[in-house]
Tab-separated table of C-alpha atoms in Angstrom:
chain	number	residue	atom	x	y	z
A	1	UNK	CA	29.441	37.621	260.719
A	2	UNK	CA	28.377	37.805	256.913
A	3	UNK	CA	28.536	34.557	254.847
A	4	UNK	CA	31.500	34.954	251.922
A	5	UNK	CA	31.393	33.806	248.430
A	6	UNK	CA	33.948	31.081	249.007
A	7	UNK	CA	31.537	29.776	251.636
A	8	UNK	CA	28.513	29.997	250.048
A	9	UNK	CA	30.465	28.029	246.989
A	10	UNK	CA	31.692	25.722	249.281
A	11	UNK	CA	27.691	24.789	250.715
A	12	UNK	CA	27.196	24.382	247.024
A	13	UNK	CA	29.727	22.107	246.263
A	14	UNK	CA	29.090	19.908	249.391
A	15	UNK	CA	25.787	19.911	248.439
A	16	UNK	CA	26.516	18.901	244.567
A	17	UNK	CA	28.554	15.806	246.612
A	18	UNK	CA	25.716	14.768	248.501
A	19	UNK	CA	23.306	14.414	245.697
A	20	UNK	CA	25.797	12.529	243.539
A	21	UNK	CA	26.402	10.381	246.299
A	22	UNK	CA	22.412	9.867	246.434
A	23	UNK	CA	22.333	9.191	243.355
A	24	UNK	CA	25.163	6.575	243.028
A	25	UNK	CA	23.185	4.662	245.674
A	26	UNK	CA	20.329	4.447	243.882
A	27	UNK	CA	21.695	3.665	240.414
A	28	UNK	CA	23.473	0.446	242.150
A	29	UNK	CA	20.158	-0.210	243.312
A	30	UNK	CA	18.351	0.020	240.323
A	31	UNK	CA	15.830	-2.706	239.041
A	32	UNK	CA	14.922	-1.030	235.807
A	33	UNK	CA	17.955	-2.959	233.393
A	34	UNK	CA	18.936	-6.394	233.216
A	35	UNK	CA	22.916	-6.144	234.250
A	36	UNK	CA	22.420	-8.695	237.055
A	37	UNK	CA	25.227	-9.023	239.535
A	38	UNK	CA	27.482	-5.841	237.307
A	39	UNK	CA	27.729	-2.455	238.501
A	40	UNK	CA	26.557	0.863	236.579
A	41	UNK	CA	29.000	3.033	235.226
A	42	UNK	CA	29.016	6.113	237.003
A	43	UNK	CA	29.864	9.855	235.622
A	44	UNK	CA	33.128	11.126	236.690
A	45	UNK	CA	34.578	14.837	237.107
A	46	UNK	CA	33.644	17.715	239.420
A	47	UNK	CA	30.434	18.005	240.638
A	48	UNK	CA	29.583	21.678	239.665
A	49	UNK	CA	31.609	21.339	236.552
A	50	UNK	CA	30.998	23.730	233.748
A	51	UNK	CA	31.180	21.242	230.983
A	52	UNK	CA	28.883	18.166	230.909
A	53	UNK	CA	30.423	15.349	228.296
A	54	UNK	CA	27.647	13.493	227.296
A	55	UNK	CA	28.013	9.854	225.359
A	56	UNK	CA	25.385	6.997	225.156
A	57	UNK	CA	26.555	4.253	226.607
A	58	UNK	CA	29.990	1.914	227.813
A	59	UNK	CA	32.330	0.287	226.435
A	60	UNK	CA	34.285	-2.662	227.874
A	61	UNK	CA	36.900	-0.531	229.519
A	62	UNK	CA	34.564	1.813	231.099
A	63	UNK	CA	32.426	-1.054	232.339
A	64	UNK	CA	35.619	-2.975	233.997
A	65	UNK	CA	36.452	0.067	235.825
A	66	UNK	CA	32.909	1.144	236.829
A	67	UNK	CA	33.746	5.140	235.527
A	68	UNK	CA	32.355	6.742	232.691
A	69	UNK	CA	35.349	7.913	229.909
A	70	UNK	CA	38.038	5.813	231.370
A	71	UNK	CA	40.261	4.677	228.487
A	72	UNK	CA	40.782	5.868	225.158
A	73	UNK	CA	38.125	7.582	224.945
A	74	UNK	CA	39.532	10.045	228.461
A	75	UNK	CA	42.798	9.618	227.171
A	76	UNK	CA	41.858	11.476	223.644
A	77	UNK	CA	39.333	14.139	225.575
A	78	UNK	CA	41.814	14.634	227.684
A	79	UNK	CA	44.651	15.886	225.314
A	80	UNK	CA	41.691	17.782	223.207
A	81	UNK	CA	40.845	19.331	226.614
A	82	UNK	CA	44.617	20.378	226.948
A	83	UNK	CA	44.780	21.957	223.429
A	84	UNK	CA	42.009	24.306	223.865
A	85	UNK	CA	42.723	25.520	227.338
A	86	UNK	CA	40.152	24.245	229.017
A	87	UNK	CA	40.850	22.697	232.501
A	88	UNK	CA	40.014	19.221	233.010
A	89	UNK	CA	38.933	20.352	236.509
A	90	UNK	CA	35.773	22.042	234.872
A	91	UNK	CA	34.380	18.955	233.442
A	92	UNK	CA	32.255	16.303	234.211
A	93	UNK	CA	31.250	13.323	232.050
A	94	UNK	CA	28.606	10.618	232.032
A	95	UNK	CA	26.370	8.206	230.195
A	96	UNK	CA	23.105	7.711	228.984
A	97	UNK	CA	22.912	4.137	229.235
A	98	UNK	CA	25.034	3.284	232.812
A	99	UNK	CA	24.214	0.404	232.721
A	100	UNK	CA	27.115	-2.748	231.350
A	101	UNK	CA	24.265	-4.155	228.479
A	102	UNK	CA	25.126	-6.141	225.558
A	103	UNK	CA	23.006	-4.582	223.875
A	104	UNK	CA	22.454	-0.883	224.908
A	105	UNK	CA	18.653	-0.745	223.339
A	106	UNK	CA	17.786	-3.024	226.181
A	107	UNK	CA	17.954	0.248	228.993
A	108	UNK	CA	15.072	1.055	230.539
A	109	UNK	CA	14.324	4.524	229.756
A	110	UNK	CA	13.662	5.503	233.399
A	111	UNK	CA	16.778	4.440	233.650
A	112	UNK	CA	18.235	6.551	230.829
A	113	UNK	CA	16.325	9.256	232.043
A	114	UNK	CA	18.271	9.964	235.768
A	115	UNK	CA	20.733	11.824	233.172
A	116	UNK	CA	17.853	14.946	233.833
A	117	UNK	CA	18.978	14.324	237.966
A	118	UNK	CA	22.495	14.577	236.631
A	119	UNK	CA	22.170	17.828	235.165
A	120	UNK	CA	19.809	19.089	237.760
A	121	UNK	CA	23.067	19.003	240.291
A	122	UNK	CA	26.057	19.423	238.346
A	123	UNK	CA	24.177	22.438	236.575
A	124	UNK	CA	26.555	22.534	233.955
A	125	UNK	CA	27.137	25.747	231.379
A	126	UNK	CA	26.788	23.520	228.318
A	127	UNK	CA	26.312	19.967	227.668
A	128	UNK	CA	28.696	18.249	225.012
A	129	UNK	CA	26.797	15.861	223.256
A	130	UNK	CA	28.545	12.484	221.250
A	131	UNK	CA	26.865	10.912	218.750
A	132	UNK	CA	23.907	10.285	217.383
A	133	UNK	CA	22.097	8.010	219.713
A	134	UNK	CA	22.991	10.568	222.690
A	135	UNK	CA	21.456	12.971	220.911
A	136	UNK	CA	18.272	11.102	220.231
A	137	UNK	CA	18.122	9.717	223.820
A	138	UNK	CA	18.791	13.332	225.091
A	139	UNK	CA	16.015	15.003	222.642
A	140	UNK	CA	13.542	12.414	224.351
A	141	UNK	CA	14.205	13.231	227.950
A	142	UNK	CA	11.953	15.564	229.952
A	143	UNK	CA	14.913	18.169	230.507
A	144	UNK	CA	12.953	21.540	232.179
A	145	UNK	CA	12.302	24.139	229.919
A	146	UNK	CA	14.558	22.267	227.215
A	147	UNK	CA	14.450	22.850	223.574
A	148	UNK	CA	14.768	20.109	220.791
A	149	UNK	CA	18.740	19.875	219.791
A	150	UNK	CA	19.531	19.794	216.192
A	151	UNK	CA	21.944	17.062	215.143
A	152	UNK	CA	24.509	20.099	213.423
A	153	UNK	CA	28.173	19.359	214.241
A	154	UNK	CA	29.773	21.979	215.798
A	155	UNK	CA	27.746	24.219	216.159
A	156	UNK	CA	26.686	26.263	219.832
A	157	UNK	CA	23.119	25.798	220.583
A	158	UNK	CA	20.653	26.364	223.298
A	159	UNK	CA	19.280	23.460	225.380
A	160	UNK	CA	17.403	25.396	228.304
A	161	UNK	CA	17.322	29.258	229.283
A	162	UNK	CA	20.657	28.529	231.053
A	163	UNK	CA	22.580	25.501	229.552
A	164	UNK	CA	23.885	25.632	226.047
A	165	UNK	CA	24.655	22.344	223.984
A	166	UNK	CA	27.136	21.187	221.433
A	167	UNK	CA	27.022	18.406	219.357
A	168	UNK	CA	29.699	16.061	218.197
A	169	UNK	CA	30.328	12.693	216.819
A	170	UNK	CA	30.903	9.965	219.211
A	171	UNK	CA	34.090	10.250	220.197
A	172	UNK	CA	34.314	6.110	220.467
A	173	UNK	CA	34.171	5.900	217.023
A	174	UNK	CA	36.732	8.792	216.162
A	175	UNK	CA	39.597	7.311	217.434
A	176	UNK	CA	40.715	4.991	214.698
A	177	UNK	CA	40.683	6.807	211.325
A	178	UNK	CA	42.178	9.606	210.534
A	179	UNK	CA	39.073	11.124	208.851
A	180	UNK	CA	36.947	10.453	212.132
A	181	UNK	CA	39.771	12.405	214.195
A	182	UNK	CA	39.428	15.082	211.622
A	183	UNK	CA	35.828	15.479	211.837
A	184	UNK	CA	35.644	15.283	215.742
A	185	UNK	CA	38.344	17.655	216.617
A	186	UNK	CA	36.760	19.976	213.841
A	187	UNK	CA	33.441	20.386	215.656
A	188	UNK	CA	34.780	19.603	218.979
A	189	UNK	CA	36.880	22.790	219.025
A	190	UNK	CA	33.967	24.914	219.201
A	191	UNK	CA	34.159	24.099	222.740
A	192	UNK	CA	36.811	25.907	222.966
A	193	UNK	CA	35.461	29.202	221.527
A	194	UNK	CA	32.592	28.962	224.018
A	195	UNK	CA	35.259	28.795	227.044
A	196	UNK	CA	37.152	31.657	225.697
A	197	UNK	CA	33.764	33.614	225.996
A	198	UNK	CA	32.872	32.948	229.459
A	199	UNK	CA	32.847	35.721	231.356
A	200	UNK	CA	35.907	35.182	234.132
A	201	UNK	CA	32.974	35.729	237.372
């Protein structure tokens, strides 16, 4: 009996599960940071998701709840998400730095650097990346066949043969002036252009 597209999607997907559960278990075992007894902030959304959300590292909410873009941060993705049509369902969004530091310089890069594993097996469309220090700490990982991001806001460019990128500010600190909002809405939209363009297949 020949294989169908739903199930050959569905091996995919259980697949995707399996190596996100792999690699939760070895970020809560990992030696490389100095969180002591708190646990890493994991990535959160589906595991083949079209859209990657990219930000550098936690803050306290995200930390106390152990998931990546939980709080006001979620809440204001969330309702951008909404605006441009794009469903929530086709995201998934992580960290850089996962683990809860006081001071986020103090990561280990080999830490920093599992975000490559996280791309490798959510195989996302594009990557969104927030801020500046993403951006850096992106541009230094060993990403296959990955080209050097520019930092120009809002504008669609090409990570590897098959991902595309956008950058944005951090959306963190574009939450509490009205001028930040401005400014991240105004190159986050261009997500929404690039979803409108995806071929429905």
């Amino acid at each position: 009996m020949p294989v169908t597209d739903d199930e050959i999607r569905e091996k995919y997907l259980e697949r995707a599960i399996r190596e996100l559960n792999t690699l939760t278990r070895a970020l809560q075992a990992c030696p490389y940071c100095p969180r002591g007894n708190l646990m890493p902030v994991l990535g959160s959304g589906h595991p083949q998701a079209d859209v990657m959300l990219l930000k550098h590292s936690p803050l306290p909410s995200e930390i106390e709840e152990g998931v990546a873009f939980y709080g006001r941060a979620g809440a204001a993705l969330m309702k951008s998400l909404k605006r441009l049509g794009i469903d929530p369902l086709a995201v998934y969004g992580t960290l850089c730095v996962k683990c809860p530091l006081s001071d986020s310089s103090l990561a280990d890069f080999a830490c920093v650097s599992r975000v490559v594993e996280e791309i490798a097996i959510v195989q996302p469309k594009i990557v969104v990346v927030m801020g500046a220090e993403a951006l850096a700490a992106l541009n230094e990982m060993d990403v296959p066949l990955a080209r050097p991001l520019a930092p120009q806001l809002g504008r669609l460019q090409r990570l590897t043969p098959a991902i595309d990128a956008l950058y944005v500010p951090d959306i963190d600190a574009s939450l509490d002036e009205q001028a930040a909002k401005r400014e991240f809405w105004s190159a986050f939209r261009s997500l929404g252009e690039w979803y409108e363009a995806q071929p429905p297949y």
